């Protein structure tokens, strides 16, 4: 059984050199060896060694033996977890199959039953993990089992995996495919679908709308290209300094009521995503006013503050039950995203509802464009036709350094779910190793929306206060709506 990993610098790990063949799973499986996709290769470039780290709370203590018994079943379907990332003599990287020793990947640390705060222990444990990396001598994932009673349940899974294995939606679908609705053990979970906010539903109804889509796409692409070269956000206390990708992070969560968000959504004819973006804008205004005030400085006028968003390019997000066949990784797994640069207006507004109105206007412009498709094409053009991986990797990191934070809004299951027979109380995915001081994931689950902040404490020493600002901003916006029952009419 594994032990708690020691801390090592993220940038220190190197991939093993490729030799003729690593251990094959079966005789004659040579076609299973594959080169890394350009998207996956990005995550092995210097300064961009990114890991997904996800918490999942369960109602009862976790049965470690049952988990170990199920892992080979999962590996048989998702074979990317049975591969090594290796480098050949020419510097090319390939996925090479190997046999997996489950005990090397399931970590069960010894826990003091008399600890003062189990919640603080889990938070500190995860923070410690964000300063370490997984050795390339084994597949790049592990699962940490923390069987201690917290405010969210009796046990906590902590899944850590290198981002080159797949994007966020890949991992969400893996989790949900092995889950069932708590109320119906035979039914798969379902995800909410908001067609109004989906880029794939961008419609061209006439010549004017066609021109608007073309124009918005062109403007977005030009701004993205400029950002890879020189266009920077305003220097604020939230802006990262050099070396941020190699520092440990503090990951904190805060849950709010989904009904509160829907009250605002319905009153203002907006989407849930519009409201969330408005809440973040208002929360950032509160946070920056406090941080600048600590140094007796006014908040600068006309702050340029943008989020880097990875946008899911899959045509479908349906949850599929696992079968006896391995997944078709070219279609359902891997790294299939485009990029969006989303501006956030953090000016003070006397009417809190203005933050949501502005967010709705910004999102409407994004929906009337093909920005993620254009930026994905631009990234592939840089890699395959113009400069190659090294230059493209540097430009990619520059986008993160020139913007302020990363943002992701992931719809979670509408029903309570059970994973391997255990009821899940919350799910909180995040990242570390990114060249940004702040990453905000927003995940819905049943009647809650959870903000997950991954913060560099050197830049943002008080991420819990930022959570307070987000929560209070939602309450102010909701109170403003209740005070004006006919907001838009």
GROMACS .gro file of C-alpha atoms in nm:
model
  489
    1UNK     CA    1   0.000   0.000   0.000
    2UNK     CA    2   0.134   0.343  -0.090
    3UNK     CA    3   0.232   0.615   0.153
    4UNK     CA    4   0.196   0.990   0.146
    5UNK     CA    5   0.423   1.123  -0.130
    6UNK     CA    6   0.710   1.351  -0.053
    7UNK     CA    7   0.714   1.703  -0.191
    8UNK     CA    8   0.926   1.766  -0.499
    9UNK     CA    9   0.940   2.053  -0.745
   10UNK     CA   10   0.695   2.022  -1.029
   11UNK     CA   11   0.953   2.121  -1.286
   12UNK     CA   12   1.206   1.862  -1.169
   13UNK     CA   13   1.040   1.550  -1.308
   14UNK     CA   14   1.160   1.418  -1.644
   15UNK     CA   15   1.008   1.155  -1.866
   16UNK     CA   16   1.201   0.829  -1.907
   17UNK     CA   17   1.379   0.775  -2.234
   18UNK     CA   18   1.204   0.547  -2.478
   19UNK     CA   19   1.355   0.205  -2.531
   20UNK     CA   20   1.244  -0.047  -2.787
   21UNK     CA   21   0.937  -0.145  -2.587
   22UNK     CA   22   0.793  -0.114  -2.237
   23UNK     CA   23   0.586  -0.403  -2.099
   24UNK     CA   24   0.291  -0.475  -2.330
   25UNK     CA   25  -0.043  -0.571  -2.186
   26UNK     CA   26  -0.096  -0.858  -2.428
   27UNK     CA   27   0.092  -1.038  -2.701
   28UNK     CA   28   0.074  -0.855  -3.033
   29UNK     CA   29  -0.060  -0.523  -2.901
   30UNK     CA   30   0.196  -0.308  -3.080
   31UNK     CA   31  -0.073  -0.085  -3.232
   32UNK     CA   32  -0.169   0.020  -2.880
   33UNK     CA   33   0.143   0.235  -2.852
   34UNK     CA   34   0.052   0.592  -2.955
   35UNK     CA   35   0.216   0.932  -2.984
   36UNK     CA   36   0.088   1.205  -2.752
   37UNK     CA   37  -0.162   1.438  -2.914
   38UNK     CA   38  -0.052   1.805  -2.949
   39UNK     CA   39  -0.293   1.900  -2.670
   40UNK     CA   40  -0.149   1.638  -2.437
   41UNK     CA   41   0.208   1.730  -2.535
   42UNK     CA   42   0.152   2.087  -2.418
   43UNK     CA   43   0.131   1.962  -2.059
   44UNK     CA   44   0.483   1.820  -2.071
   45UNK     CA   45   0.645   2.144  -2.183
   46UNK     CA   46   0.865   2.337  -1.934
   47UNK     CA   47   0.657   2.559  -1.708
   48UNK     CA   48   0.329   2.384  -1.789
   49UNK     CA   49   0.334   2.060  -1.589
   50UNK     CA   50  -0.039   2.064  -1.503
   51UNK     CA   51  -0.224   1.818  -1.281
   52UNK     CA   52  -0.596   1.766  -1.221
   53UNK     CA   53  -0.671   1.719  -0.852
   54UNK     CA   54  -1.029   1.640  -0.757
   55UNK     CA   55  -1.191   1.590  -0.418
   56UNK     CA   56  -1.501   1.377  -0.373
   57UNK     CA   57  -1.672   1.338  -0.038
   58UNK     CA   58  -1.880   1.030   0.046
   59UNK     CA   59  -2.132   0.971   0.321
   60UNK     CA   60  -1.968   0.659   0.468
   61UNK     CA   61  -1.607   0.546   0.520
   62UNK     CA   62  -1.437   0.425   0.203
   63UNK     CA   63  -1.378   0.051   0.160
   64UNK     CA   64  -1.020   0.045   0.027
   65UNK     CA   65  -1.032  -0.322  -0.073
   66UNK     CA   66  -1.349  -0.271  -0.277
   67UNK     CA   67  -1.191   0.027  -0.454
   68UNK     CA   68  -0.883  -0.180  -0.542
   69UNK     CA   69  -1.102  -0.459  -0.675
   70UNK     CA   70  -1.281  -0.216  -0.908
   71UNK     CA   71  -0.974  -0.033  -1.040
   72UNK     CA   72  -0.870  -0.314  -1.283
   73UNK     CA   73  -1.224  -0.304  -1.428
   74UNK     CA   74  -1.192   0.072  -1.486
   75UNK     CA   75  -0.842   0.030  -1.635
   76UNK     CA   76  -0.972  -0.227  -1.881
   77UNK     CA   77  -1.207   0.033  -2.028
   78UNK     CA   78  -0.998   0.348  -1.986
   79UNK     CA   79  -0.661   0.219  -2.103
   80UNK     CA   80  -0.493   0.559  -2.094
   81UNK     CA   81  -0.444   0.492  -1.721
   82UNK     CA   82  -0.229   0.190  -1.808
   83UNK     CA   83   0.029   0.381  -2.010
   84UNK     CA   84   0.363   0.542  -1.947
   85UNK     CA   85   0.465   0.875  -2.098
   86UNK     CA   86   0.808   0.808  -2.254
   87UNK     CA   87   1.045   1.010  -2.469
   88UNK     CA   88   1.240   0.862  -2.761
   89UNK     CA   89   1.593   0.957  -2.865
   90UNK     CA   90   1.454   1.228  -3.095
   91UNK     CA   91   1.261   1.395  -2.814
   92UNK     CA   92   0.918   1.269  -2.928
   93UNK     CA   93   0.677   1.150  -2.662
   94UNK     CA   94   0.463   0.839  -2.680
   95UNK     CA   95   0.210   0.655  -2.465
   96UNK     CA   96   0.345   0.305  -2.405
   97UNK     CA   97   0.138   0.035  -2.229
   98UNK     CA   98   0.253  -0.118  -1.904
   99UNK     CA   99   0.118  -0.338  -1.627
  100UNK     CA  100  -0.033  -0.145  -1.338
  101UNK     CA  101   0.037  -0.234  -0.978
  102UNK     CA  102  -0.273  -0.100  -0.802
  103UNK     CA  103  -0.089  -0.068  -0.470
  104UNK     CA  104   0.143   0.188  -0.629
  105UNK     CA  105  -0.155   0.411  -0.709
  106UNK     CA  106  -0.382   0.383  -0.405
  107UNK     CA  107  -0.244   0.591  -0.118
  108UNK     CA  108  -0.391   0.551   0.232
  109UNK     CA  109  -0.206   0.775   0.480
  110UNK     CA  110  -0.215   0.719   0.855
  111UNK     CA  111  -0.452   0.969   1.012
  112UNK     CA  112  -0.451   1.091   1.372
  113UNK     CA  113  -0.802   1.019   1.508
  114UNK     CA  114  -0.760   1.298   1.766
  115UNK     CA  115  -0.679   1.575   1.521
  116UNK     CA  116  -0.821   1.917   1.599
  117UNK     CA  117  -0.993   1.971   1.261
  118UNK     CA  118  -1.047   1.705   0.994
  119UNK     CA  119  -1.154   1.968   0.739
  120UNK     CA  120  -0.827   2.156   0.790
  121UNK     CA  121  -0.633   1.828   0.764
  122UNK     CA  122  -0.790   1.747   0.425
  123UNK     CA  123  -0.722   2.100   0.299
  124UNK     CA  124  -0.358   2.087   0.415
  125UNK     CA  125  -0.309   1.737   0.273
  126UNK     CA  126  -0.427   1.851  -0.070
  127UNK     CA  127  -0.213   2.164  -0.049
  128UNK     CA  128   0.088   1.942   0.022
  129UNK     CA  129   0.005   1.730  -0.284
  130UNK     CA  130   0.006   2.039  -0.508
  131UNK     CA  131   0.377   2.081  -0.437
  132UNK     CA  132   0.458   1.732  -0.563
  133UNK     CA  133   0.442   1.538  -0.886
  134UNK     CA  134   0.402   1.176  -0.989
  135UNK     CA  135   0.713   0.996  -1.108
  136UNK     CA  136   0.712   0.911  -1.479
  137UNK     CA  137   0.821   0.556  -1.401
  138UNK     CA  138   0.452   0.467  -1.356
  139UNK     CA  139   0.122   0.583  -1.511
  140UNK     CA  140   0.054   0.943  -1.414
  141UNK     CA  141  -0.232   0.910  -1.168
  142UNK     CA  142  -0.304   0.813  -0.809
  143UNK     CA  143  -0.594   0.803  -0.563
  144UNK     CA  144  -0.562   0.913  -0.200
  145UNK     CA  145  -0.810   0.777   0.055
  146UNK     CA  146  -0.874   0.999   0.358
  147UNK     CA  147  -1.104   0.811   0.594
  148UNK     CA  148  -1.177   1.081   0.848
  149UNK     CA  149  -1.504   1.248   0.941
  150UNK     CA  150  -1.538   1.597   0.794
  151UNK     CA  151  -1.829   1.837   0.765
  152UNK     CA  152  -1.903   1.677   0.425
  153UNK     CA  153  -1.901   1.307   0.515
  154UNK     CA  154  -1.707   1.014   0.655
  155UNK     CA  155  -1.453   0.975   0.374
  156UNK     CA  156  -1.280   1.173   0.101
  157UNK     CA  157  -1.138   1.055  -0.230
  158UNK     CA  158  -0.857   1.268  -0.373
  159UNK     CA  159  -0.789   1.183  -0.738
  160UNK     CA  160  -0.472   1.323  -0.891
  161UNK     CA  161  -0.389   1.278  -1.259
  162UNK     CA  162  -0.163   1.449  -1.508
  163UNK     CA  163  -0.367   1.674  -1.736
  164UNK     CA  164  -0.214   1.514  -2.045
  165UNK     CA  165  -0.425   1.204  -1.974
  166UNK     CA  166  -0.745   1.390  -2.056
  167UNK     CA  167  -0.946   1.709  -2.013
  168UNK     CA  168  -1.196   1.787  -1.739
  169UNK     CA  169  -1.501   1.655  -1.923
  170UNK     CA  170  -1.324   1.322  -1.982
  171UNK     CA  171  -1.275   1.275  -1.609
  172UNK     CA  172  -1.628   1.389  -1.523
  173UNK     CA  173  -1.769   1.131  -1.763
  174UNK     CA  174  -1.545   0.860  -1.615
  175UNK     CA  175  -1.676   0.939  -1.266
  176UNK     CA  176  -2.041   0.949  -1.374
  177UNK     CA  177  -2.020   0.635  -1.590
  178UNK     CA  178  -1.936   0.436  -1.275
  179UNK     CA  179  -2.202   0.614  -1.068
  180UNK     CA  180  -2.575   0.562  -1.034
  181UNK     CA  181  -2.858   0.774  -0.907
  182UNK     CA  182  -2.901   0.733  -0.531
  183UNK     CA  183  -3.278   0.702  -0.578
  184UNK     CA  184  -3.247   0.445  -0.858
  185UNK     CA  185  -2.941   0.213  -0.849
  186UNK     CA  186  -2.994   0.117  -1.214
  187UNK     CA  187  -3.017   0.471  -1.357
  188UNK     CA  188  -2.720   0.672  -1.479
  189UNK     CA  189  -2.684   1.032  -1.356
  190UNK     CA  190  -2.798   1.306  -1.592
  191UNK     CA  191  -2.635   1.641  -1.658
  192UNK     CA  192  -2.828   1.966  -1.701
  193UNK     CA  193  -2.811   2.101  -2.057
  194UNK     CA  194  -2.848   2.474  -2.116
  195UNK     CA  195  -2.879   2.501  -2.492
  196UNK     CA  196  -2.916   2.877  -2.468
  197UNK     CA  197  -2.557   2.912  -2.351
  198UNK     CA  198  -2.387   2.653  -2.573
  199UNK     CA  199  -2.148   2.770  -2.845
  200UNK     CA  200  -2.248   2.479  -3.068
  201UNK     CA  201  -2.595   2.633  -3.097
  202UNK     CA  202  -2.468   2.954  -3.255
  203UNK     CA  203  -2.720   3.019  -3.531
  204UNK     CA  204  -2.696   3.230  -3.842
  205UNK     CA  205  -3.048   3.337  -3.941
  206UNK     CA  206  -2.969   3.614  -4.190
  207UNK     CA  207  -2.686   3.803  -4.354
  208UNK     CA  208  -2.654   4.051  -4.067
  209UNK     CA  209  -2.623   3.778  -3.806
  210UNK     CA  210  -2.366   3.602  -4.026
  211UNK     CA  211  -2.161   3.923  -4.043
  212UNK     CA  212  -2.185   3.962  -3.665
  213UNK     CA  213  -2.059   3.607  -3.606
  214UNK     CA  214  -1.768   3.660  -3.846
  215UNK     CA  215  -1.681   3.998  -3.689
  216UNK     CA  216  -1.702   3.876  -3.329
  217UNK     CA  217  -1.491   3.572  -3.416
  218UNK     CA  218  -1.229   3.784  -3.591
  219UNK     CA  219  -1.206   4.034  -3.303
  220UNK     CA  220  -1.177   3.753  -3.047
  221UNK     CA  221  -0.904   3.578  -3.248
  222UNK     CA  222  -0.704   3.901  -3.295
  223UNK     CA  223  -0.720   3.973  -2.920
  224UNK     CA  224  -0.609   3.615  -2.849
  225UNK     CA  225  -0.313   3.647  -3.086
  226UNK     CA  226  -0.217   3.984  -2.931
  227UNK     CA  227  -0.237   3.826  -2.585
  228UNK     CA  228   0.009   3.553  -2.687
  229UNK     CA  229   0.252   3.830  -2.780
  230UNK     CA  230   0.213   4.150  -2.576
  231UNK     CA  231  -0.139   4.237  -2.454
  232UNK     CA  232  -0.134   4.218  -2.073
  233UNK     CA  233  -0.394   4.258  -1.801
  234UNK     CA  234  -0.359   4.540  -1.547
  235UNK     CA  235  -0.120   4.468  -1.262
  236UNK     CA  236  -0.337   4.396  -0.956
  237UNK     CA  237  -0.289   4.199  -0.633
  238UNK     CA  238  -0.444   3.903  -0.820
  239UNK     CA  239  -0.187   3.899  -1.102
  240UNK     CA  240   0.069   3.618  -1.094
  241UNK     CA  241   0.445   3.663  -1.069
  242UNK     CA  242   0.708   3.454  -1.244
  243UNK     CA  243   0.746   3.101  -1.115
  244UNK     CA  244   0.385   3.072  -0.995
  245UNK     CA  245   0.345   2.737  -1.173
  246UNK     CA  246   0.609   2.574  -0.950
  247UNK     CA  247   0.463   2.684  -0.616
  248UNK     CA  248   0.219   2.481  -0.400
  249UNK     CA  249  -0.140   2.601  -0.394
  250UNK     CA  250  -0.421   2.636  -0.145
  251UNK     CA  251  -0.746   2.481  -0.267
  252UNK     CA  252  -1.060   2.603  -0.088
  253UNK     CA  253  -1.429   2.554  -0.158
  254UNK     CA  254  -1.751   2.741  -0.087
  255UNK     CA  255  -2.102   2.616  -0.164
  256UNK     CA  256  -2.404   2.837  -0.231
  257UNK     CA  257  -2.766   2.761  -0.305
  258UNK     CA  258  -2.852   2.686  -0.667
  259UNK     CA  259  -3.203   2.817  -0.594
  260UNK     CA  260  -3.056   3.159  -0.505
  261UNK     CA  261  -2.882   3.169  -0.843
  262UNK     CA  262  -3.202   3.062  -1.019
  263UNK     CA  263  -3.397   3.342  -0.848
  264UNK     CA  264  -3.164   3.593  -1.016
  265UNK     CA  265  -3.158   3.397  -1.343
  266UNK     CA  266  -3.535   3.387  -1.377
  267UNK     CA  267  -3.589   3.749  -1.277
  268UNK     CA  268  -3.333   3.883  -1.526
  269UNK     CA  269  -3.396   3.644  -1.818
  270UNK     CA  270  -3.034   3.530  -1.791
  271UNK     CA  271  -2.858   3.194  -1.769
  272UNK     CA  272  -2.701   3.031  -1.465
  273UNK     CA  273  -2.361   3.102  -1.621
  274UNK     CA  274  -2.449   3.472  -1.664
  275UNK     CA  275  -2.532   3.497  -1.295
  276UNK     CA  276  -2.213   3.315  -1.191
  277UNK     CA  277  -1.998   3.549  -1.404
  278UNK     CA  278  -2.183   3.848  -1.254
  279UNK     CA  279  -2.122   3.718  -0.901
  280UNK     CA  280  -1.750   3.676  -0.973
  281UNK     CA  281  -1.728   4.030  -1.112
  282UNK     CA  282  -1.895   4.171  -0.800
  283UNK     CA  283  -1.680   3.953  -0.573
  284UNK     CA  284  -1.360   4.065  -0.742
  285UNK     CA  285  -1.463   4.429  -0.692
  286UNK     CA  286  -1.498   4.371  -0.319
  287UNK     CA  287  -1.172   4.178  -0.297
  288UNK     CA  288  -0.962   4.429  -0.494
  289UNK     CA  289  -1.101   4.723  -0.296
  290UNK     CA  290  -0.989   4.555   0.024
  291UNK     CA  291  -0.644   4.457  -0.108
  292UNK     CA  292  -0.571   4.803  -0.251
  293UNK     CA  293  -0.712   4.961   0.067
  294UNK     CA  294  -0.464   4.769   0.281
  295UNK     CA  295  -0.188   4.970   0.109
  296UNK     CA  296  -0.390   5.295   0.110
  297UNK     CA  297  -0.412   5.289  -0.268
  298UNK     CA  298  -0.716   5.352  -0.485
  299UNK     CA  299  -0.836   5.084  -0.725
  300UNK     CA  300  -0.708   5.178  -1.075
  301UNK     CA  301  -0.960   5.300  -1.330
  302UNK     CA  302  -1.038   5.087  -1.636
  303UNK     CA  303  -0.881   4.767  -1.508
  304UNK     CA  304  -0.826   4.508  -1.779
  305UNK     CA  305  -0.896   4.175  -1.611
  306UNK     CA  306  -0.959   3.861  -1.817
  307UNK     CA  307  -1.010   3.492  -1.760
  308UNK     CA  308  -0.857   3.214  -1.966
  309UNK     CA  309  -1.123   2.949  -2.029
  310UNK     CA  310  -1.077   2.602  -2.179
  311UNK     CA  311  -1.398   2.524  -2.369
  312UNK     CA  312  -1.524   2.169  -2.424
  313UNK     CA  313  -1.541   2.095  -2.800
  314UNK     CA  314  -1.731   1.770  -2.779
  315UNK     CA  315  -2.064   1.762  -2.958
  316UNK     CA  316  -2.222   1.558  -2.677
  317UNK     CA  317  -2.183   1.547  -2.300
  318UNK     CA  318  -2.413   1.251  -2.242
  319UNK     CA  319  -2.312   1.006  -1.971
  320UNK     CA  320  -2.256   0.655  -2.108
  321UNK     CA  321  -2.252   0.334  -1.907
  322UNK     CA  322  -1.921   0.143  -1.916
  323UNK     CA  323  -1.912  -0.152  -2.153
  324UNK     CA  324  -1.681  -0.447  -2.197
  325UNK     CA  325  -1.499  -0.261  -2.476
  326UNK     CA  326  -1.233   0.003  -2.423
  327UNK     CA  327  -1.346   0.357  -2.497
  328UNK     CA  328  -1.271   0.503  -2.837
  329UNK     CA  329  -1.022   0.758  -2.712
  330UNK     CA  330  -1.023   0.954  -3.036
  331UNK     CA  331  -1.392   1.035  -2.982
  332UNK     CA  332  -1.472   1.030  -2.612
  333UNK     CA  333  -1.142   1.080  -2.431
  334UNK     CA  334  -0.834   1.298  -2.455
  335UNK     CA  335  -0.793   1.674  -2.477
  336UNK     CA  336  -1.061   1.833  -2.695
  337UNK     CA  337  -1.086   2.200  -2.606
  338UNK     CA  338  -1.074   2.545  -2.757
  339UNK     CA  339  -0.987   2.865  -2.573
  340UNK     CA  340  -1.188   3.171  -2.475
  341UNK     CA  341  -1.061   3.497  -2.328
  342UNK     CA  342  -1.345   3.637  -2.117
  343UNK     CA  343  -1.325   3.999  -1.992
  344UNK     CA  344  -1.448   4.071  -1.639
  345UNK     CA  345  -1.568   4.420  -1.548
  346UNK     CA  346  -1.477   4.480  -1.183
  347UNK     CA  347  -1.575   4.848  -1.155
  348UNK     CA  348  -1.795   4.949  -0.863
  349UNK     CA  349  -2.165   4.943  -0.947
  350UNK     CA  350  -2.424   5.110  -0.723
  351UNK     CA  351  -2.682   4.861  -0.849
  352UNK     CA  352  -2.550   4.505  -0.794
  353UNK     CA  353  -2.772   4.381  -1.077
  354UNK     CA  354  -2.553   4.571  -1.324
  355UNK     CA  355  -2.285   4.305  -1.275
  356UNK     CA  356  -2.527   4.042  -1.406
  357UNK     CA  357  -2.651   4.266  -1.689
  358UNK     CA  358  -2.294   4.324  -1.805
  359UNK     CA  359  -2.212   3.955  -1.774
  360UNK     CA  360  -2.515   3.868  -1.985
  361UNK     CA  361  -2.409   4.117  -2.255
  362UNK     CA  362  -2.055   3.979  -2.258
  363UNK     CA  363  -2.177   3.620  -2.282
  364UNK     CA  364  -2.421   3.706  -2.563
  365UNK     CA  365  -2.131   3.838  -2.770
  366UNK     CA  366  -1.936   3.520  -2.701
  367UNK     CA  367  -2.231   3.305  -2.808
  368UNK     CA  368  -2.251   3.501  -3.135
  369UNK     CA  369  -1.901   3.393  -3.231
  370UNK     CA  370  -1.692   3.085  -3.305
  371UNK     CA  371  -1.407   3.188  -3.075
  372UNK     CA  372  -1.317   2.844  -2.932
  373UNK     CA  373  -1.302   2.692  -3.280
  374UNK     CA  374  -1.088   2.978  -3.408
  375UNK     CA  375  -0.842   2.964  -3.116
  376UNK     CA  376  -0.815   2.585  -3.144
  377UNK     CA  377  -0.734   2.622  -3.515
  378UNK     CA  378  -0.476   2.890  -3.431
  379UNK     CA  379  -0.310   2.663  -3.171
  380UNK     CA  380  -0.294   2.371  -3.416
  381UNK     CA  381  -0.157   2.602  -3.686
  382UNK     CA  382   0.127   2.713  -3.456
  383UNK     CA  383   0.220   2.354  -3.371
  384UNK     CA  384   0.174   2.169  -3.699
  385UNK     CA  385   0.255   2.429  -3.965
  386UNK     CA  386   0.454   2.721  -3.826
  387UNK     CA  387   0.669   2.696  -3.514
  388UNK     CA  388   0.637   2.353  -3.357
  389UNK     CA  389   0.572   2.250  -2.998
  390UNK     CA  390   0.849   2.445  -2.822
  391UNK     CA  391   0.751   2.788  -2.952
  392UNK     CA  392   0.379   2.710  -2.929
  393UNK     CA  393   0.428   2.603  -2.566
  394UNK     CA  394   0.595   2.934  -2.481
  395UNK     CA  395   0.315   3.131  -2.646
  396UNK     CA  396   0.057   2.921  -2.463
  397UNK     CA  397   0.215   2.999  -2.125
  398UNK     CA  398   0.230   3.365  -2.215
  399UNK     CA  399  -0.148   3.373  -2.254
  400UNK     CA  400  -0.178   3.259  -1.892
  401UNK     CA  401   0.082   3.509  -1.767
  402UNK     CA  402  -0.080   3.795  -1.959
  403UNK     CA  403  -0.429   3.724  -1.822
  404UNK     CA  404  -0.535   3.730  -1.455
  405UNK     CA  405  -0.702   3.398  -1.379
  406UNK     CA  406  -0.851   3.078  -1.519
  407UNK     CA  407  -1.221   2.999  -1.504
  408UNK     CA  408  -1.433   2.690  -1.563
  409UNK     CA  409  -1.804   2.629  -1.510
  410UNK     CA  410  -1.895   2.258  -1.514
  411UNK     CA  411  -2.253   2.133  -1.483
  412UNK     CA  412  -2.272   1.842  -1.242
  413UNK     CA  413  -2.540   1.576  -1.194
  414UNK     CA  414  -2.893   1.689  -1.112
  415UNK     CA  415  -2.953   1.392  -0.881
  416UNK     CA  416  -2.767   1.261  -0.580
  417UNK     CA  417  -2.532   0.990  -0.699
  418UNK     CA  418  -2.358   0.685  -0.559
  419UNK     CA  419  -2.003   0.603  -0.673
  420UNK     CA  420  -1.921   0.233  -0.632
  421UNK     CA  421  -2.223   0.207  -0.403
  422UNK     CA  422  -2.135   0.503  -0.179
  423UNK     CA  423  -2.343   0.822  -0.173
  424UNK     CA  424  -2.145   1.124  -0.291
  425UNK     CA  425  -2.181   1.442  -0.085
  426UNK     CA  426  -1.978   1.680  -0.304
  427UNK     CA  427  -1.737   1.691  -0.599
  428UNK     CA  428  -1.466   1.957  -0.626
  429UNK     CA  429  -1.224   1.940  -0.922
  430UNK     CA  430  -0.929   2.176  -0.955
  431UNK     CA  431  -0.582   2.217  -1.108
  432UNK     CA  432  -0.229   2.294  -1.006
  433UNK     CA  433   0.090   2.360  -1.202
  434UNK     CA  434  -0.075   2.631  -1.416
  435UNK     CA  435   0.104   2.962  -1.486
  436UNK     CA  436  -0.176   3.159  -1.317
  437UNK     CA  437  -0.222   3.269  -0.956
  438UNK     CA  438  -0.592   3.180  -0.942
  439UNK     CA  439  -0.811   2.909  -1.091
  440UNK     CA  440  -1.186   2.914  -1.024
  441UNK     CA  441  -1.392   2.605  -1.098
  442UNK     CA  442  -1.768   2.625  -1.050
  443UNK     CA  443  -1.952   2.292  -1.023
  444UNK     CA  444  -2.321   2.227  -0.964
  445UNK     CA  445  -2.444   1.921  -0.778
  446UNK     CA  446  -2.814   1.867  -0.700
  447UNK     CA  447  -2.922   2.191  -0.524
  448UNK     CA  448  -2.577   2.341  -0.461
  449UNK     CA  449  -2.320   2.531  -0.662
  450UNK     CA  450  -1.963   2.505  -0.536
  451UNK     CA  451  -1.686   2.755  -0.606
  452UNK     CA  452  -1.346   2.580  -0.598
  453UNK     CA  453  -1.051   2.818  -0.578
  454UNK     CA  454  -0.696   2.703  -0.649
  455UNK     CA  455  -0.482   2.993  -0.528
  456UNK     CA  456  -0.112   3.070  -0.511
  457UNK     CA  457  -0.080   3.190  -0.151
  458UNK     CA  458   0.215   3.415  -0.234
  459UNK     CA  459  -0.019   3.615  -0.460
  460UNK     CA  460  -0.355   3.553  -0.289
  461UNK     CA  461  -0.279   3.486   0.079
  462UNK     CA  462  -0.646   3.492   0.182
  463UNK     CA  463  -0.849   3.273  -0.059
  464UNK     CA  464  -1.114   3.214   0.210
  465UNK     CA  465  -1.184   3.590   0.216
  466UNK     CA  466  -1.228   3.581  -0.161
  467UNK     CA  467  -1.482   3.301  -0.108
  468UNK     CA  468  -1.660   3.526   0.143
  469UNK     CA  469  -1.668   3.804  -0.117
  470UNK     CA  470  -1.825   3.574  -0.375
  471UNK     CA  471  -2.087   3.446  -0.131
  472UNK     CA  472  -2.177   3.797  -0.008
  473UNK     CA  473  -2.195   3.928  -0.363
  474UNK     CA  474  -2.452   3.662  -0.453
  475UNK     CA  475  -2.660   3.757  -0.150
  476UNK     CA  476  -2.651   4.127  -0.242
  477UNK     CA  477  -2.753   4.050  -0.600
  478UNK     CA  478  -3.034   3.822  -0.481
  479UNK     CA  479  -3.159   4.085  -0.233
  480UNK     CA  480  -3.161   4.345  -0.510
  481UNK     CA  481  -3.373   4.111  -0.723
  482UNK     CA  482  -3.620   4.050  -0.438
  483UNK     CA  483  -3.645   4.425  -0.386
  484UNK     CA  484  -3.732   4.468  -0.755
  485UNK     CA  485  -3.968   4.183  -0.845
  486UNK     CA  486  -4.011   4.313  -1.199
  487UNK     CA  487  -3.646   4.382  -1.271
  488UNK     CA  488  -3.645   4.380  -1.651
  489UNK     CA  489  -4.013   4.464  -1.709
   0.00000   0.00000   0.00000
